[in-house]
mmCIF file of C-alpha atoms in Angstrom:
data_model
loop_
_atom_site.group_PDB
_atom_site.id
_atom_site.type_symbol
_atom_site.label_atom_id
_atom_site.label_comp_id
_atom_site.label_asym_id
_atom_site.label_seq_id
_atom_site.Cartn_x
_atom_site.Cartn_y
_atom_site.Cartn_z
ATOM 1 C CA UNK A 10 120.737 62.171 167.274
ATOM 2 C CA UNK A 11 122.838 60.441 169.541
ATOM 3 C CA UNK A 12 119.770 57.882 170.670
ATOM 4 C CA UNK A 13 120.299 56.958 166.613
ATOM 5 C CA UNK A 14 124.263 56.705 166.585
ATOM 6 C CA UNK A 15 123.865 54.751 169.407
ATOM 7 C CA UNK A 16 121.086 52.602 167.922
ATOM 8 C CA UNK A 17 122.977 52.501 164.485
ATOM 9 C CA UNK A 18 126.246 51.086 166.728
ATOM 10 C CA UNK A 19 124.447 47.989 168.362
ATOM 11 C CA UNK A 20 122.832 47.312 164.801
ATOM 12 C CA UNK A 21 126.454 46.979 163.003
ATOM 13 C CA UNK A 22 127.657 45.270 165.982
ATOM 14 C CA UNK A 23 124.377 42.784 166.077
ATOM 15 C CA UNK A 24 125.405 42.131 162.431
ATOM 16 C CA UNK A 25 128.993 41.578 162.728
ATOM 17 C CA UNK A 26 128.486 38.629 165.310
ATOM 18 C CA UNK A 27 125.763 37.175 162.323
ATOM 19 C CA UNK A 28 126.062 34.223 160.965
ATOM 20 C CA UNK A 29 125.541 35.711 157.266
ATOM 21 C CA UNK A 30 128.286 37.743 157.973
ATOM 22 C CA UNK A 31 131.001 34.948 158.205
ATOM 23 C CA UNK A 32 131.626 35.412 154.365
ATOM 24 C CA UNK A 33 134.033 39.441 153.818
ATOM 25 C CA UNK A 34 132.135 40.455 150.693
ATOM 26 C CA UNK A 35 134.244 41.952 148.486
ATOM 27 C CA UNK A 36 132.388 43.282 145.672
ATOM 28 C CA UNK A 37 132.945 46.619 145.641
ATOM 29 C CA UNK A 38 136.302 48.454 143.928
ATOM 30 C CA UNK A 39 138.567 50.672 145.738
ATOM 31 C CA UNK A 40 138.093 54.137 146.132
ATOM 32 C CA UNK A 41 134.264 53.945 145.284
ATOM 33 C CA UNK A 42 131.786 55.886 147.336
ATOM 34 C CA UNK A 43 131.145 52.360 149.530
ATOM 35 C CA UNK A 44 134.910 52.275 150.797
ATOM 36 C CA UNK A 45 136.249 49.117 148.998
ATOM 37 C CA UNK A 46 136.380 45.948 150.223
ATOM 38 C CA UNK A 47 137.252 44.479 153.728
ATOM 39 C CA UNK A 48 140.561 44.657 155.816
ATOM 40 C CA UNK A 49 141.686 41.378 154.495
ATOM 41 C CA UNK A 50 142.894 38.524 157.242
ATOM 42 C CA UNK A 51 144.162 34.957 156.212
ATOM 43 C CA UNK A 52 141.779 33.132 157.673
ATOM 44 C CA UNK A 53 139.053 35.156 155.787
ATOM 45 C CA UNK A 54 138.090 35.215 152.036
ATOM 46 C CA UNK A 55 140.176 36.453 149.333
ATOM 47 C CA UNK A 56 139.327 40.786 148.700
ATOM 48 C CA UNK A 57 140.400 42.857 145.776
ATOM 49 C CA UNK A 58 142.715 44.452 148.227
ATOM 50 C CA UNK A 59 144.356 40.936 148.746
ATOM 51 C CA UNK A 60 144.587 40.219 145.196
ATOM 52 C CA UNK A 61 146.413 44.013 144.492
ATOM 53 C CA UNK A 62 148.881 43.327 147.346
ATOM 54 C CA UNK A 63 149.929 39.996 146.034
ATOM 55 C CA UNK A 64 150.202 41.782 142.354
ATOM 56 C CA UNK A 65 152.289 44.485 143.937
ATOM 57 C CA UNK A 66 154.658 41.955 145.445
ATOM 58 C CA UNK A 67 155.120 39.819 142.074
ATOM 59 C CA UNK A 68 153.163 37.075 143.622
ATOM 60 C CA UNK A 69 151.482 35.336 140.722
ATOM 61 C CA UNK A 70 147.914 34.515 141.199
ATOM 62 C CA UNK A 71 145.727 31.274 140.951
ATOM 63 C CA UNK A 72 142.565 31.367 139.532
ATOM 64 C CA UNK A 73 140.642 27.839 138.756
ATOM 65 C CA UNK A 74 137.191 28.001 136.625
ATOM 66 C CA UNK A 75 134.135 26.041 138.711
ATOM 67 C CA UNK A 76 130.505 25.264 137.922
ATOM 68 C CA UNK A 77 129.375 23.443 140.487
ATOM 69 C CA UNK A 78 129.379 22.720 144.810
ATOM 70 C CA UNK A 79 131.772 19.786 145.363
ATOM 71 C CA UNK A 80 134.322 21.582 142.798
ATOM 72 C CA UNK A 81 133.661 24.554 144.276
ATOM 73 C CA UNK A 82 134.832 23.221 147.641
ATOM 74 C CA UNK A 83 138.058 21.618 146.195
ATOM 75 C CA UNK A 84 139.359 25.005 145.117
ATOM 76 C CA UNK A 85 138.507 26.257 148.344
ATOM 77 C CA UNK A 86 140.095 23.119 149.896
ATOM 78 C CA UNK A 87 143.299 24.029 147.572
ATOM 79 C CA UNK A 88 143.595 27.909 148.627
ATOM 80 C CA UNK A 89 142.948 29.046 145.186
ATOM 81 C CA UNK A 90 142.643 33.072 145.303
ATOM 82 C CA UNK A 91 140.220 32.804 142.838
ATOM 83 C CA UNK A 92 137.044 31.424 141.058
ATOM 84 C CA UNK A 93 135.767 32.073 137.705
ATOM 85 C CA UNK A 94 131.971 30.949 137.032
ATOM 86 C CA UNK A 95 132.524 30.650 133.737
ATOM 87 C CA UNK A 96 130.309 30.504 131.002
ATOM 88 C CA UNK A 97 132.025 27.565 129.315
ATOM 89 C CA UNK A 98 129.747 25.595 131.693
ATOM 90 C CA UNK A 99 127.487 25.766 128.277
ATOM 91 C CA UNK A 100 130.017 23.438 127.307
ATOM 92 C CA UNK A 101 131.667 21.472 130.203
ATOM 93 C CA UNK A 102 128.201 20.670 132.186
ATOM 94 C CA UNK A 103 125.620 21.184 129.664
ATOM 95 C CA UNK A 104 126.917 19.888 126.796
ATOM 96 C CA UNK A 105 126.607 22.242 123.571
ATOM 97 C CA UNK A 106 129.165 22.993 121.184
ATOM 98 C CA UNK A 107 129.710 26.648 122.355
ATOM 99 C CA UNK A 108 129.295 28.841 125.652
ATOM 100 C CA UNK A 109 126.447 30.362 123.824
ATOM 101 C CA UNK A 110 123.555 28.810 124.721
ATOM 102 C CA UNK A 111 123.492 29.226 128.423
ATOM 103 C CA UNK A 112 121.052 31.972 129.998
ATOM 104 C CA UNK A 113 121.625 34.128 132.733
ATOM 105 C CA UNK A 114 119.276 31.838 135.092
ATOM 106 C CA UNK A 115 121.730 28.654 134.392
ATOM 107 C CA UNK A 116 124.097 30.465 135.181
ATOM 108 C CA UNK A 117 123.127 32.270 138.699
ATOM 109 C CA UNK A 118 122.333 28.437 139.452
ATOM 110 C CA UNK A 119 125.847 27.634 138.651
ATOM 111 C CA UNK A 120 126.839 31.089 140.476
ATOM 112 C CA UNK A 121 125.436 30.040 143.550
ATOM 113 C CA UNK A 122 126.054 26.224 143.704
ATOM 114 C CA UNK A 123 129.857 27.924 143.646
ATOM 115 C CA UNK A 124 129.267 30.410 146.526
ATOM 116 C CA UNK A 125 128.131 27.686 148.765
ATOM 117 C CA UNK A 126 131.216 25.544 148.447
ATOM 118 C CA UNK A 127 134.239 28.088 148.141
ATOM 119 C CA UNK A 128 134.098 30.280 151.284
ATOM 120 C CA UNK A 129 137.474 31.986 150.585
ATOM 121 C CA UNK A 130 138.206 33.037 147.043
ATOM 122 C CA UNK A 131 137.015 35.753 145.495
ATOM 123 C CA UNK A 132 134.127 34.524 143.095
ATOM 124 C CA UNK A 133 133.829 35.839 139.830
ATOM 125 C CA UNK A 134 130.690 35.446 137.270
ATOM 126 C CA UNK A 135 130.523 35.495 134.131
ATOM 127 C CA UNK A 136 127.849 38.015 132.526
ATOM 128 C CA UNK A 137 126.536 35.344 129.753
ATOM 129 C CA UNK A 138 125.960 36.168 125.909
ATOM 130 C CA UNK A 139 123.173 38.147 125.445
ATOM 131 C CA UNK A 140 123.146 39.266 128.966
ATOM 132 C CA UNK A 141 124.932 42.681 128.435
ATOM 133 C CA UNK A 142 125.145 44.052 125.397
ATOM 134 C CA UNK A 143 121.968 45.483 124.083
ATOM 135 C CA UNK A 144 122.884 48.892 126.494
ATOM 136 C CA UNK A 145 125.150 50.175 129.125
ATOM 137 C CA UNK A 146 121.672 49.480 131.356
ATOM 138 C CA UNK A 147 121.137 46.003 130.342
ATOM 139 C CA UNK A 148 124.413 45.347 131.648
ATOM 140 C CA UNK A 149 124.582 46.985 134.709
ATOM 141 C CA UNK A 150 121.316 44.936 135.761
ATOM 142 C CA UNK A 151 122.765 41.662 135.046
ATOM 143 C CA UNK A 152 125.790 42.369 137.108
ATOM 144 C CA UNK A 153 123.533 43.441 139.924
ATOM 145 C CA UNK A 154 121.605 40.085 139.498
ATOM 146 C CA UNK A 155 124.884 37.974 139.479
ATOM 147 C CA UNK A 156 125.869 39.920 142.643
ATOM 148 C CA UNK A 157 122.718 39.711 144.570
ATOM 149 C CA UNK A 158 121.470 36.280 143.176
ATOM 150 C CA UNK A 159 124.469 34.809 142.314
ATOM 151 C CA UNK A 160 126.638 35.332 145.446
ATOM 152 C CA UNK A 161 129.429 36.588 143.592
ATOM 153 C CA UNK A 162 131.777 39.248 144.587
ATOM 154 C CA UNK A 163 132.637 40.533 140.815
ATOM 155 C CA UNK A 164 131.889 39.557 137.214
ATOM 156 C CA UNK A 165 133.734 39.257 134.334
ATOM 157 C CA UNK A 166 132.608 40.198 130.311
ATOM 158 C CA UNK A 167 134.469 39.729 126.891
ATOM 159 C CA UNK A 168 136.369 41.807 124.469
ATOM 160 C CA UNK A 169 137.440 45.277 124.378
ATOM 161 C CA UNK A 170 135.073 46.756 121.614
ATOM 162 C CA UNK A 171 134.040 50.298 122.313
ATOM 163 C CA UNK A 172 130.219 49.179 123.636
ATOM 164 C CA UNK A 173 131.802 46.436 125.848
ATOM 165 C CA UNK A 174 134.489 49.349 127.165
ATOM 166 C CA UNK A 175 130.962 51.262 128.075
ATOM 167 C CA UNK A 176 129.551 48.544 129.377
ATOM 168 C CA UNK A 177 132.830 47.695 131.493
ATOM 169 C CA UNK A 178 132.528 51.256 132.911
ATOM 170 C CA UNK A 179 128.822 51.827 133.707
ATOM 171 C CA UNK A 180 129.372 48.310 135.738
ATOM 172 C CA UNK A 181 132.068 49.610 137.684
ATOM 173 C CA UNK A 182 130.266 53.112 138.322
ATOM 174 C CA UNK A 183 127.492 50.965 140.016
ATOM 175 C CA UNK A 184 129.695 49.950 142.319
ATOM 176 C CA UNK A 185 130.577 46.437 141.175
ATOM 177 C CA UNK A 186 134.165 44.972 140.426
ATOM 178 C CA UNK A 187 135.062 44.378 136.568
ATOM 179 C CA UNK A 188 137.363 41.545 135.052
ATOM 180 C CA UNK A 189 137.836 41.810 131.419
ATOM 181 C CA UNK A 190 138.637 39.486 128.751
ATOM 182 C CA UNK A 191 140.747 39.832 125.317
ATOM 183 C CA UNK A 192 142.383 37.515 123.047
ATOM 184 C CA UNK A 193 140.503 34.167 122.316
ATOM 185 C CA UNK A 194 136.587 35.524 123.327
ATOM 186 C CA UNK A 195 134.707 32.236 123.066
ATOM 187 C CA UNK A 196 130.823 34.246 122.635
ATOM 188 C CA UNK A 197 132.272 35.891 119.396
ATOM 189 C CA UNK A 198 132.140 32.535 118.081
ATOM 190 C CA UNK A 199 129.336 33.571 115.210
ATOM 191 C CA UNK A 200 131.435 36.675 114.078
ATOM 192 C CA UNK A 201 135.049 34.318 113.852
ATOM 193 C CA UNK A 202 133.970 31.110 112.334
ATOM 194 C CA UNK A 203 135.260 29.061 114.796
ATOM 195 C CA UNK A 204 137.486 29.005 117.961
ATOM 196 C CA UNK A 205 140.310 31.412 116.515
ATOM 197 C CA UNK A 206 142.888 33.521 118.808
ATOM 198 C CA UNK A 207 141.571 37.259 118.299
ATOM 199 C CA UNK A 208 143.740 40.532 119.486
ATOM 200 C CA UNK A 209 147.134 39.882 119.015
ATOM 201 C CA UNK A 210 147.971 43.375 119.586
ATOM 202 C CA UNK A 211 148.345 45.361 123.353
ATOM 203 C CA UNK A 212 145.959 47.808 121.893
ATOM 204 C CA UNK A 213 143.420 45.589 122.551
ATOM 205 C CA UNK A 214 144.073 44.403 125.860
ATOM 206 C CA UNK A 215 144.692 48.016 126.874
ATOM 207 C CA UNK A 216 140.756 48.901 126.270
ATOM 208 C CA UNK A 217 140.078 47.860 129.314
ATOM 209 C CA UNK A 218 139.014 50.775 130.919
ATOM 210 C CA UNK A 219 138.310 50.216 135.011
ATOM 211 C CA UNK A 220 138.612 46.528 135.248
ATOM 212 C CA UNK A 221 140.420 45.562 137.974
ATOM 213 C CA UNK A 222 141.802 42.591 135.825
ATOM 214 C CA UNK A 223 142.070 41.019 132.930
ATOM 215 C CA UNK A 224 141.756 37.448 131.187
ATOM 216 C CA UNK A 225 144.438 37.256 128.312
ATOM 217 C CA UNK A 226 143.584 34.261 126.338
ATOM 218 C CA UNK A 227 145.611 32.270 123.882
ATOM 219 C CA UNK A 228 147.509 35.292 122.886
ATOM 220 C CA UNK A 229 151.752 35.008 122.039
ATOM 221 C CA UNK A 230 153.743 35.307 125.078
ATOM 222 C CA UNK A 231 155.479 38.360 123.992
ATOM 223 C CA UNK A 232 151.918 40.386 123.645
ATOM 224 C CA UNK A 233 150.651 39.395 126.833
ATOM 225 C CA UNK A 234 154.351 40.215 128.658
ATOM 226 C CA UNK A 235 154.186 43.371 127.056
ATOM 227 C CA UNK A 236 150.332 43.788 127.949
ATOM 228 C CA UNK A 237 151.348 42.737 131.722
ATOM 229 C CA UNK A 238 154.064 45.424 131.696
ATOM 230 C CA UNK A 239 151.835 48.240 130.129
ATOM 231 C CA UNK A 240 148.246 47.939 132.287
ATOM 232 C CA UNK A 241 148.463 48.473 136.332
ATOM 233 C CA UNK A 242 145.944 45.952 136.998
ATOM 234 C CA UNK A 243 146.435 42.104 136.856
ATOM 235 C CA UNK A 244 146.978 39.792 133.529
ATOM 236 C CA UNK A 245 145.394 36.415 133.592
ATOM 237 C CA UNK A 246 146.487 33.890 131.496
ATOM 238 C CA UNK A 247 145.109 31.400 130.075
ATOM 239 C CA UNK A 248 147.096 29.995 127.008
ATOM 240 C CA UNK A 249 149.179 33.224 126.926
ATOM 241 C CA UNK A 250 152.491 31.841 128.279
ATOM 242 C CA UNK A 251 154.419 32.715 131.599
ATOM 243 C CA UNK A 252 154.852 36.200 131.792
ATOM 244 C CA UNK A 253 151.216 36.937 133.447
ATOM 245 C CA UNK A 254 150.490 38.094 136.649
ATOM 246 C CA UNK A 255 148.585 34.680 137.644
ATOM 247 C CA UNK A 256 147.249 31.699 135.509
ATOM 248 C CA UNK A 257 143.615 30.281 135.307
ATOM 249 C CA UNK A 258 142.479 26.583 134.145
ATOM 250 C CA UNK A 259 139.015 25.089 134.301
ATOM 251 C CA UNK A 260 138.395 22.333 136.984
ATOM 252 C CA UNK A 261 137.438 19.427 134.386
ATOM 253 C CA UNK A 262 140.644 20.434 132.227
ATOM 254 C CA UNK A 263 143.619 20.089 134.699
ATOM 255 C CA UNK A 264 142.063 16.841 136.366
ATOM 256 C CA UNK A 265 141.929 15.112 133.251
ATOM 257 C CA UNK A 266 138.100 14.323 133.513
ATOM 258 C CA UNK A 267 135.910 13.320 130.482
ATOM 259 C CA UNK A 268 134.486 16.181 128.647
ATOM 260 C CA UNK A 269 132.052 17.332 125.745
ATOM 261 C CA UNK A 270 133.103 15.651 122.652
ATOM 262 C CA UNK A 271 134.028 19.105 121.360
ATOM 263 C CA UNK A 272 137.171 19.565 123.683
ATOM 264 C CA UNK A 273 137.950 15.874 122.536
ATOM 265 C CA UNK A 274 138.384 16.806 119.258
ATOM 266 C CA UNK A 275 139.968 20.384 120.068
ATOM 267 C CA UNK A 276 142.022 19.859 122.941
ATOM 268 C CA UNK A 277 143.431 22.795 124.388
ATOM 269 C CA UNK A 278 147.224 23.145 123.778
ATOM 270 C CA UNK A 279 147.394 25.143 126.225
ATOM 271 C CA UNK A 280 145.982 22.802 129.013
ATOM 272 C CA UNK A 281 148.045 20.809 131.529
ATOM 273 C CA UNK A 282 146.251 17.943 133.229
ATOM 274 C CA UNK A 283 147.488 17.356 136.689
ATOM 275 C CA UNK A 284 145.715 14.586 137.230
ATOM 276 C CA UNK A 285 143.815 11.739 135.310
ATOM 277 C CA UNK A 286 140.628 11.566 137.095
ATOM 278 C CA UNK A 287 138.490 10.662 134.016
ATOM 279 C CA UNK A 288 140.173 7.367 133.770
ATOM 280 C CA UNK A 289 139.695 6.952 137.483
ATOM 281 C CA UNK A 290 135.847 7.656 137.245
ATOM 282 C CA UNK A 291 135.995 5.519 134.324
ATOM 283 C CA UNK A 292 137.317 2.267 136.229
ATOM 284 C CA UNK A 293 135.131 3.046 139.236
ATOM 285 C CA UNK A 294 131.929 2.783 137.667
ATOM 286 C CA UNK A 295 132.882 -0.275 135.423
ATOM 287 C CA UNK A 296 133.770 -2.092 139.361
ATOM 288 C CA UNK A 297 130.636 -0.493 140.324
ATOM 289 C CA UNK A 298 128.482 -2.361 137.437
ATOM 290 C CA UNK A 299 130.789 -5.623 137.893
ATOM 291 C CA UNK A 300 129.907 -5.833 141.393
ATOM 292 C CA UNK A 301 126.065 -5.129 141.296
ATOM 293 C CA UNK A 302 125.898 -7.116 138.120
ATOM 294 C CA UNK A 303 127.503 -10.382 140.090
ATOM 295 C CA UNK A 304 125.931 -9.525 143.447
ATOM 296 C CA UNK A 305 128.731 -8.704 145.184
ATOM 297 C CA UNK A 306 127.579 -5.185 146.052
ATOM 298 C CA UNK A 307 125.873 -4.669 148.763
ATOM 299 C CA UNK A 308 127.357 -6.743 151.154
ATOM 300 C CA UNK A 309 127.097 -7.126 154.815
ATOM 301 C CA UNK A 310 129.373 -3.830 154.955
ATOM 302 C CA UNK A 311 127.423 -1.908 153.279
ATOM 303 C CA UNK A 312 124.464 -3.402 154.587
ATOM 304 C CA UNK A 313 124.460 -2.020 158.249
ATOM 305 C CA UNK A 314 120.648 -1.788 159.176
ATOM 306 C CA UNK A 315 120.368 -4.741 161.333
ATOM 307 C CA UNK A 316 117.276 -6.663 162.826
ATOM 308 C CA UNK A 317 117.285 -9.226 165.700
ATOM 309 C CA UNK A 318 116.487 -13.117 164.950
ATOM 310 C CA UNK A 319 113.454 -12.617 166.769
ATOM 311 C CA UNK A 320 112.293 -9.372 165.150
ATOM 312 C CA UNK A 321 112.845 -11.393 161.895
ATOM 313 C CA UNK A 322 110.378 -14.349 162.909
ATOM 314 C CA UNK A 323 108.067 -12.252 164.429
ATOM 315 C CA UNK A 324 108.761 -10.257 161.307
ATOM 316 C CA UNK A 325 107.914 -13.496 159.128
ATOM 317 C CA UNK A 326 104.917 -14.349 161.146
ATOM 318 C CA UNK A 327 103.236 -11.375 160.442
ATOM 319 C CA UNK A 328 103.817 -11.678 156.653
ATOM 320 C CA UNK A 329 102.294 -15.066 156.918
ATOM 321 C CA UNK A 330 99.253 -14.085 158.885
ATOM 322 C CA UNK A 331 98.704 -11.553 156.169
ATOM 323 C CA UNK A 332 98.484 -14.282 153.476
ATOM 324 C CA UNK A 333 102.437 -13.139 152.160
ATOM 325 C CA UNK A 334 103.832 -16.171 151.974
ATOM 326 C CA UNK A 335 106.360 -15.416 149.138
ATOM 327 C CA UNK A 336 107.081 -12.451 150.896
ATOM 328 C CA UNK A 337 107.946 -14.572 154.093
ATOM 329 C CA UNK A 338 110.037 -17.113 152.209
ATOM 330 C CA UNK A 339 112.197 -13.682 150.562
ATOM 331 C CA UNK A 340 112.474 -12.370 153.808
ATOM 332 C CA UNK A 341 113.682 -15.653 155.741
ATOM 333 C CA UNK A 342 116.254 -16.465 152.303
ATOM 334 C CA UNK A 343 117.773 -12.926 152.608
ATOM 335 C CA UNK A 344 118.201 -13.258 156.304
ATOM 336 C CA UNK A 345 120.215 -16.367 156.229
ATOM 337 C CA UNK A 346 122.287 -14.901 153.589
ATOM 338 C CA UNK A 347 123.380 -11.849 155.233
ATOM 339 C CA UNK A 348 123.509 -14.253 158.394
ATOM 340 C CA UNK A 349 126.148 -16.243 156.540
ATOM 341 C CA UNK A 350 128.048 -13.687 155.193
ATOM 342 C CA UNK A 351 128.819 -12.165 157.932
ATOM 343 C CA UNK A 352 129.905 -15.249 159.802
ATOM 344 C CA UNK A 353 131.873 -15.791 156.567
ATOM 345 C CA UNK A 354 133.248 -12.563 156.395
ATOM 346 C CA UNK A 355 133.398 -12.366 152.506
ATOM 347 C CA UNK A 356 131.470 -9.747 151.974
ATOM 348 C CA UNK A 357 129.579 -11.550 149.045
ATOM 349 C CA UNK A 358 125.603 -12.099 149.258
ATOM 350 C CA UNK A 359 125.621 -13.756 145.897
ATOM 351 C CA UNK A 360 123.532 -16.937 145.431
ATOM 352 C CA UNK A 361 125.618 -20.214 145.971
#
């Protein structure tokens, strides 16, 4: 017995110096029968421990929605305490008129682009329509997959029917964190008609059973202050006013980038865009086609693989011996060019 201990010791310590390792998972609740999450330290990611100590102290929580690597490592960049794989990538990245569309497969792609960019928040994925609600067991292996596939540390599901509440529990008794969502549910889409606010009521947002927080979307401010006041777990709000314990916006909607004609015509009221970065793309790629279109780009700058004089003639010479005269003459032309634009220093490789 004590040749295993001491075996079993050198194992965890063999794993705590790995590489793999560098990321505190924090996928499992508190009080579970896998001890809860990590000791959390600053310089380490976001836990659930972390995010009920800063609830505790009235210290509202950020939460920013990403689909994709280089977003993902802006939040991170930004110290956001969390991020939401959401499924309105169906929209934002792919394009349709609704979130639901989008299988579990896109989205474990989009769950793990994520996890590879944001190192410290915690990482939450959305369990997609269709993914979850056949049976408590359906559900329970799609979290598993978003977990173990998808690199994320919890998931998140809609509404607070009775057969979502089940769902919500049988996830959690597996082991795996819960966020819930009320108000505005975005996959009921067929059943409303339309994008309409649903559960204006703290009934519904009290469902929740063993989540260990909630999404309250586009609900009064009143209903989600009192919902914030009633539940012991954190509100998120997204359209719900100021009285939540954090807020959560998706990346493309508080830069200001283009978007799906959809969100053109339905522009959330409740979004603020902090930056205008779709105008910005917008004027970059019109310079980019101005400057390829009058042969100003690529210049000598961007042009840095160099050749010698004399590896270019004895460059030319054997284009010549092969019978490639044409070839030759390009050659020779686009090394004077570049010759004289650098002793020029315009930049410009445009024909005279």
């Amino acid at each position: 017995m004590a040749v295993f201990f001491s075996a079993l010791s050198r194992t965890k310590s063999a794993l705590r110096s790995h590489s793999v390792f560098l990321r505190c998972m924090s996928n499992v609740p508190e009080n579970t029968v896998y001890g809860g999450p990590k000791p959390q330290n600053p310089n380490q990611r976001v836990t659930l421990t972390h995010l009920k100590q800063k609830y505790r102290k009235g210290q509202p929580i950020t939460v920013v929605t990403a689909y994709d690597y280089p977003s993902a490592v802006h939040v991170d960049t930004a110290g956001i305490d969390m991020c939401l794989v959401g499924d309105s990538a169906a929209m934002v990245v792919h394009g349709h008129d609704t979130t639901l569309p989008i299988s579990l497969d896109e989205m474990l792609v989009h769950c793990r682009a994520v996890a590879r960019g944001a190192k410290r928040p915690l990482l939450v994925g959305d369990l997609s329509f269709g993914t979850y609600e056949s049976s408590t067991s359906q559900a329970v292996d799609t979290a598993v997959r978003v977990l173990k596939e998808g690199g994320m540390d919890a998931i998140k599901l809609e509404g607070g029917s009775l057969s979502r509440i089940t769902a919500a529990r049988g996830i959690v008794e597996a082991g795996i964190a819960v966020m819930g969502h009320v108000g505005l549910t975005p996959q009921a889409i067929s059943v409303l008609g339309g994008f309409r606010p649903q559960g204006k009521s703290v009934a519904t947002a009290v469902k929740e059973a063993g989540c260990f927080s909630v999404v309250l979307e586009c609900v009064p401010p009143p209903v989600a202050a009192a919902a914030t006041s009633a539940l012991r777990i954190p509100t998120i709000g997204i359209g719900a006013g100021p009285f939540c314990s954090g807020q959560v916006l998706v990346y493309h909607d508080l830069l200001g980038m283009l978007q799906h004609p959809h969100h053109a015509k339905v522009t959330p009221k409740f979004c603020k865009q902090y930056a205008g970065v779709g105008d910005v793309i917008n004027k970059a790629l019109l310079e980019y086609k101005k400057e390829v279109t009058n042969c100003s780009f690529p210049g000598p700058a961007h042009s840095p693989y160099k050749i010698s004089p004399s590896d270019v003639n004895g460059f030319l010479n054997e284009l010549q011996k092969l019978g490639l005269d044409n070839a030759a003459s390009a050659a020779a032309e686009a090394a004077e060019k570049i010759g004289r634009a650098e002793s020029s220093g315009d930049g410009s490789t445009a024909s005279d």
